[in-house]
Amino acid sequence: MARIERTLSIIKPDGVEKNVIGDVLSRFESAGLRVAAIKMIHMNEEEAGGFYAVHKERPFYQDLKKYMSSGPVVVLVLEGENAISRNRDIMGATDPKKADPGTIRADHAQSIERNIVHGSDSPESASFEVPYFFDDKEIF
Ligand code: IDP
Ligand code: MG
């Protein structure tokens, strides 16, 4: 059953640096996902670490905090039918070498770390990640 969902997306520092914000947004819109909230921010390591707290025991956590705080990012809320899994399909696999052709990561990502976009992976993570960056009154 199709459900209207909201999911948290981030165009990561490498996506902003590569000047592909418009391309990424256009892929979401073309797939029928609607931008319900959007802003550009520059996280510090603590904010990036809090966002990725689920990964704090992983070997890549310190590098991930540095990468995600290395420059500005675009955070957005996408809304649409099955938005969480559809966004993940549009993004492609974490490792761009394993990402399907035509996905954002296959087309733009340089490594398993610097992989252009983030997307909530479940309703539970979306319900933590959306309010991490947005108040209700910032989501339309
Ligand atoms: P996801 O972004 O596809 O959901 P996660 O496993 O949740 O992937 O990992 C979060 C982020 O941590 C990845 O997008 C990537 O930037 C980084 N990452 C994941 N696995 C590795 C790794 O093996 N080495 C370095 N960085 C990694
Ligand atoms: Mg994840």
PDB file of C-alpha atoms and ligand atoms in Angstrom:
ATOM      1  CA  MET A   1       0.000   0.000   0.000  1.00  0.00           C
ATOM      2  CA  ALA A   2       1.287   3.420  -0.961  1.00  0.00           C
ATOM      3  CA  ARG A   3       1.681   5.735   1.991  1.00  0.00           C
ATOM      4  CA  ILE A   4       2.492   9.426   2.034  1.00  0.00           C
ATOM      5  CA  GLU A   5       5.758   9.674   3.945  1.00  0.00           C
ATOM      6  CA  ARG A   6       8.353  12.292   4.798  1.00  0.00           C
ATOM      7  CA  THR A   7      12.060  11.551   4.686  1.00  0.00           C
ATOM      8  CA  LEU A   8      15.201  13.500   5.512  1.00  0.00           C
ATOM      9  CA  SER A   9      17.634  14.043   2.658  1.00  0.00           C
ATOM     10  CA  ILE A  10      21.033  15.747   2.768  1.00  0.00           C
ATOM     11  CA  ILE A  11      23.127  16.910  -0.158  1.00  0.00           C
ATOM     12  CA  LYS A  12      26.493  16.334   1.515  1.00  0.00           C
ATOM     13  CA  PRO A  13      29.552  18.641   1.359  1.00  0.00           C
ATOM     14  CA  ASP A  14      30.901  16.913  -1.769  1.00  0.00           C
ATOM     15  CA  GLY A  15      27.554  17.405  -3.548  1.00  0.00           C
ATOM     16  CA  VAL A  16      27.540  21.117  -2.739  1.00  0.00           C
ATOM     17  CA  GLU A  17      31.232  21.371  -3.734  1.00  0.00           C
ATOM     18  CA  LYS A  18      30.564  19.634  -7.065  1.00  0.00           C
ATOM     19  CA  ASN A  19      27.781  22.128  -7.836  1.00  0.00           C
ATOM     20  CA  VAL A  20      25.138  19.429  -8.347  1.00  0.00           C
ATOM     21  CA  ILE A  21      22.446  20.724  -5.947  1.00  0.00           C
ATOM     22  CA  GLY A  22      20.119  21.447  -8.869  1.00  0.00           C
ATOM     23  CA  ASP A  23      20.716  18.083 -10.510  1.00  0.00           C
ATOM     24  CA  VAL A  24      19.977  16.221  -7.274  1.00  0.00           C
ATOM     25  CA  LEU A  25      16.811  18.223  -6.557  1.00  0.00           C
ATOM     26  CA  SER A  26      15.629  17.725 -10.102  1.00  0.00           C
ATOM     27  CA  ARG A  27      15.991  13.938  -9.784  1.00  0.00           C
ATOM     28  CA  PHE A  28      13.780  13.972  -6.680  1.00  0.00           C
ATOM     29  CA  GLU A  29      11.166  16.194  -8.322  1.00  0.00           C
ATOM     30  CA  SER A  30      11.163  14.185 -11.559  1.00  0.00           C
ATOM     31  CA  ALA A  31      10.491  11.052  -9.505  1.00  0.00           C
ATOM     32  CA  GLY A  32       7.435  12.694  -7.934  1.00  0.00           C
ATOM     33  CA  LEU A  33       8.936  13.571  -4.556  1.00  0.00           C
ATOM     34  CA  ARG A  34       8.073  17.055  -3.310  1.00  0.00           C
ATOM     35  CA  VAL A  35      10.432  19.362  -1.419  1.00  0.00           C
ATOM     36  CA  ALA A  36       8.551  20.127   1.810  1.00  0.00           C
ATOM     37  CA  ALA A  37      11.479  21.887   3.558  1.00  0.00           C
ATOM     38  CA  ILE A  38      14.949  23.025   2.524  1.00  0.00           C
ATOM     39  CA  LYS A  39      17.922  24.969   3.908  1.00  0.00           C
ATOM     40  CA  MET A  40      21.685  25.231   3.635  1.00  0.00           C
ATOM     41  CA  ILE A  41      23.691  24.794   6.845  1.00  0.00           C
ATOM     42  CA  HIS A  42      27.289  24.146   7.890  1.00  0.00           C
ATOM     43  CA  MET A  43      27.398  21.634  10.765  1.00  0.00           C
ATOM     44  CA  ASN A  44      30.171  21.467  13.312  1.00  0.00           C
ATOM     45  CA  GLU A  45      31.617  18.064  14.258  1.00  0.00           C
ATOM     46  CA  GLU A  46      29.371  17.782  17.296  1.00  0.00           C
ATOM     47  CA  GLU A  47      26.208  18.362  15.255  1.00  0.00           C
ATOM     48  CA  ALA A  48      27.355  15.895  12.584  1.00  0.00           C
ATOM     49  CA  GLY A  49      28.223  13.378  15.303  1.00  0.00           C
ATOM     50  CA  GLY A  50      24.794  13.728  16.902  1.00  0.00           C
ATOM     51  CA  PHE A  51      23.096  13.187  13.571  1.00  0.00           C
ATOM     52  CA  TYR A  52      25.144  10.028  12.925  1.00  0.00           C
ATOM     53  CA  ALA A  53      25.112   8.805  16.564  1.00  0.00           C
ATOM     54  CA  VAL A  54      23.757   5.452  15.336  1.00  0.00           C
ATOM     55  CA  HIS A  55      27.202   4.866  13.794  1.00  0.00           C
ATOM     56  CA  LYS A  56      29.303   5.919  16.799  1.00  0.00           C
ATOM     57  CA  GLU A  57      30.859   2.474  17.261  1.00  0.00           C
ATOM     58  CA  ARG A  58      31.785   2.133  13.592  1.00  0.00           C
ATOM     59  CA  PRO A  59      35.434   2.515  12.493  1.00  0.00           C
ATOM     60  CA  PHE A  60      34.503   5.273  10.041  1.00  0.00           C
ATOM     61  CA  TYR A  61      32.645   7.467  12.590  1.00  0.00           C
ATOM     62  CA  GLN A  62      35.452  10.009  13.247  1.00  0.00           C
ATOM     63  CA  ASP A  63      36.105  10.457   9.520  1.00  0.00           C
ATOM     64  CA  LEU A  64      32.372  10.703   8.868  1.00  0.00           C
ATOM     65  CA  LYS A  65      32.022  13.561  11.403  1.00  0.00           C
ATOM     66  CA  LYS A  66      34.945  15.416   9.786  1.00  0.00           C
ATOM     67  CA  TYR A  67      33.576  14.909   6.271  1.00  0.00           C
ATOM     68  CA  MET A  68      30.029  15.980   7.164  1.00  0.00           C
ATOM     69  CA  SER A  69      31.315  19.124   8.888  1.00  0.00           C
ATOM     70  CA  SER A  70      33.877  19.964   6.162  1.00  0.00           C
ATOM     71  CA  GLY A  71      31.569  22.345   4.300  1.00  0.00           C
ATOM     72  CA  PRO A  72      27.974  23.431   3.838  1.00  0.00           C
ATOM     73  CA  VAL A  73      25.232  20.911   3.139  1.00  0.00           C
ATOM     74  CA  VAL A  74      21.652  21.203   1.910  1.00  0.00           C
ATOM     75  CA  VAL A  75      19.151  19.549   4.236  1.00  0.00           C
ATOM     76  CA  LEU A  76      15.679  18.834   2.963  1.00  0.00           C
ATOM     77  CA  VAL A  77      12.476  17.047   3.744  1.00  0.00           C
ATOM     78  CA  LEU A  78      11.037  15.113   0.831  1.00  0.00           C
ATOM     79  CA  GLU A  79       7.395  14.088   0.808  1.00  0.00           C
ATOM     80  CA  GLY A  80       5.554  11.587  -1.346  1.00  0.00           C
ATOM     81  CA  GLU A  81       4.231   8.044  -1.652  1.00  0.00           C
ATOM     82  CA  ASN A  82       6.715   5.660  -0.030  1.00  0.00           C
ATOM     83  CA  ALA A  83       9.177   8.559   0.041  1.00  0.00           C
ATOM     84  CA  ILE A  84      11.649   6.762   2.325  1.00  0.00           C
ATOM     85  CA  SER A  85      12.314   3.750   0.110  1.00  0.00           C
ATOM     86  CA  ARG A  86      11.895   5.685  -3.135  1.00  0.00           C
ATOM     87  CA  ASN A  87      14.520   8.198  -2.054  1.00  0.00           C
ATOM     88  CA  ARG A  88      16.895   5.320  -1.245  1.00  0.00           C
ATOM     89  CA  ASP A  89      16.291   3.903  -4.747  1.00  0.00           C
ATOM     90  CA  ILE A  90      17.049   7.260  -6.380  1.00  0.00           C
ATOM     91  CA  MET A  91      20.238   7.610  -4.262  1.00  0.00           C
ATOM     92  CA  GLY A  92      21.695   4.170  -5.038  1.00  0.00           C
ATOM     93  CA  ALA A  93      23.845   1.936  -2.824  1.00  0.00           C
ATOM     94  CA  THR A  94      26.160   3.413  -0.160  1.00  0.00           C
ATOM     95  CA  ASP A  95      29.207   2.265  -2.153  1.00  0.00           C
ATOM     96  CA  PRO A  96      29.003   3.980  -5.555  1.00  0.00           C
ATOM     97  CA  LYS A  97      30.782   1.016  -7.144  1.00  0.00           C
ATOM     98  CA  LYS A  98      27.730  -1.069  -6.207  1.00  0.00           C
ATOM     99  CA  ALA A  99      25.119   1.575  -7.055  1.00  0.00           C
ATOM    100  CA  ASP A 100      22.767   0.925  -9.972  1.00  0.00           C
ATOM    101  CA  PRO A 101      23.426   2.931 -13.142  1.00  0.00           C
ATOM    102  CA  GLY A 102      21.476   6.171 -13.251  1.00  0.00           C
ATOM    103  CA  THR A 103      21.360   6.631  -9.484  1.00  0.00           C
ATOM    104  CA  ILE A 104      22.746   9.781  -7.850  1.00  0.00           C
ATOM    105  CA  ARG A 105      25.638   7.913  -6.244  1.00  0.00           C
ATOM    106  CA  ALA A 106      26.544   5.994  -9.424  1.00  0.00           C
ATOM    107  CA  ASP A 107      26.635   9.247 -11.364  1.00  0.00           C
ATOM    108  CA  HIS A 108      28.324  11.577  -8.865  1.00  0.00           C
ATOM    109  CA  ALA A 109      29.903   9.832  -5.843  1.00  0.00           C
ATOM    110  CA  GLN A 110      33.650   9.334  -5.565  1.00  0.00           C
ATOM    111  CA  SER A 111      33.861   6.779  -2.715  1.00  0.00           C
ATOM    112  CA  ILE A 112      31.892   4.837  -0.099  1.00  0.00           C
ATOM    113  CA  GLU A 113      32.436   7.803   2.255  1.00  0.00           C
ATOM    114  CA  ARG A 114      32.094  10.774  -0.099  1.00  0.00           C
ATOM    115  CA  ASN A 115      28.830   9.627  -1.615  1.00  0.00           C
ATOM    116  CA  ILE A 116      26.947  12.908  -2.264  1.00  0.00           C
ATOM    117  CA  VAL A 117      23.648  12.262  -0.480  1.00  0.00           C
ATOM    118  CA  HIS A 118      22.090  11.014   2.732  1.00  0.00           C
ATOM    119  CA  GLY A 119      18.577   9.576   3.023  1.00  0.00           C
ATOM    120  CA  SER A 120      16.654   8.212   6.017  1.00  0.00           C
ATOM    121  CA  ASP A 121      16.635   4.413   5.851  1.00  0.00           C
ATOM    122  CA  SER A 122      13.382   3.672   7.747  1.00  0.00           C
ATOM    123  CA  PRO A 123      10.335   5.397   9.260  1.00  0.00           C
ATOM    124  CA  GLU A 124      12.120   5.208  12.650  1.00  0.00           C
ATOM    125  CA  SER A 125      15.212   7.013  11.374  1.00  0.00           C
ATOM    126  CA  ALA A 126      13.086   9.589   9.516  1.00  0.00           C
ATOM    127  CA  SER A 127      11.250  10.380  12.740  1.00  0.00           C
ATOM    128  CA  PHE A 128      14.597  11.127  14.424  1.00  0.00           C
ATOM    129  CA  GLU A 129      16.278  12.845  11.455  1.00  0.00           C
ATOM    130  CA  VAL A 130      13.536  15.224  10.234  1.00  0.00           C
ATOM    131  CA  PRO A 131      13.163  17.027  13.622  1.00  0.00           C
ATOM    132  CA  TYR A 132      16.970  17.002  14.056  1.00  0.00           C
ATOM    133  CA  PHE A 133      17.025  19.833  11.488  1.00  0.00           C
ATOM    134  CA  PHE A 134      13.482  21.169  11.112  1.00  0.00           C
ATOM    135  CA  ASP A 135      10.751  22.528  13.355  1.00  0.00           C
ATOM    136  CA  ASP A 136       7.186  21.717  12.344  1.00  0.00           C
ATOM    137  CA  LYS A 137       6.671  25.300  11.229  1.00  0.00           C
ATOM    138  CA  GLU A 138       9.551  24.994   8.714  1.00  0.00           C
ATOM    139  CA  ILE A 139       7.947  22.039   6.917  1.00  0.00           C
ATOM    140  CA  PHE A 140       5.288  22.852   4.316  1.00  0.00           C
TER     141      PHE A 140
HETATM  142  P1  IDP B   1      23.811   5.198   3.883  1.00  0.00           P
HETATM  143  O1  IDP B   1      24.246   6.639   3.787  1.00  0.00           O
HETATM  144  O2  IDP B   1      23.716   4.553   2.526  1.00  0.00           O
HETATM  145  O3  IDP B   1      22.555   5.002   4.701  1.00  0.00           O
HETATM  146  P2  IDP B   1      25.280   4.120   6.169  1.00  0.00           P
HETATM  147  O4  IDP B   1      25.731   2.700   6.313  1.00  0.00           O
HETATM  148  O5  IDP B   1      24.147   4.590   7.012  1.00  0.00           O
HETATM  149  O6  IDP B   1      25.003   4.392   4.616  1.00  0.00           O
HETATM  150  O7  IDP B   1      26.561   5.020   6.470  1.00  0.00           O
HETATM  151  C1  IDP B   1      26.425   6.416   6.678  1.00  0.00           C
HETATM  152  C2  IDP B   1      27.520   7.119   5.916  1.00  0.00           C
HETATM  153  O8  IDP B   1      28.804   6.753   6.468  1.00  0.00           O
HETATM  154  C3  IDP B   1      27.649   6.721   4.435  1.00  0.00           C
HETATM  155  O9  IDP B   1      26.735   7.389   3.587  1.00  0.00           O
HETATM  156  C4  IDP B   1      29.073   7.120   4.135  1.00  0.00           C
HETATM  157  O10 IDP B   1      29.234   8.531   3.972  1.00  0.00           O
HETATM  158  C5  IDP B   1      29.767   6.685   5.428  1.00  0.00           C
HETATM  159  N1  IDP B   1      30.242   5.284   5.344  1.00  0.00           N
HETATM  160  C6  IDP B   1      29.491   4.160   5.369  1.00  0.00           C
HETATM  161  N2  IDP B   1      30.251   3.060   5.279  1.00  0.00           N
HETATM  162  C7  IDP B   1      31.525   3.498   5.215  1.00  0.00           C
HETATM  163  C8  IDP B   1      32.800   2.824   5.099  1.00  0.00           C
HETATM  164  O11 IDP B   1      32.890   1.591   5.055  1.00  0.00           O
HETATM  165  N3  IDP B   1      33.914   3.631   5.044  1.00  0.00           N
HETATM  166  C9  IDP B   1      33.836   4.996   5.091  1.00  0.00           C
HETATM  167  N4  IDP B   1      32.670   5.660   5.196  1.00  0.00           N
HETATM  168  C10 IDP B   1      31.531   4.920   5.253  1.00  0.00           C
HETATM  169 MG    MG B   2      22.258   5.344   6.721  1.00  0.00          MG
END
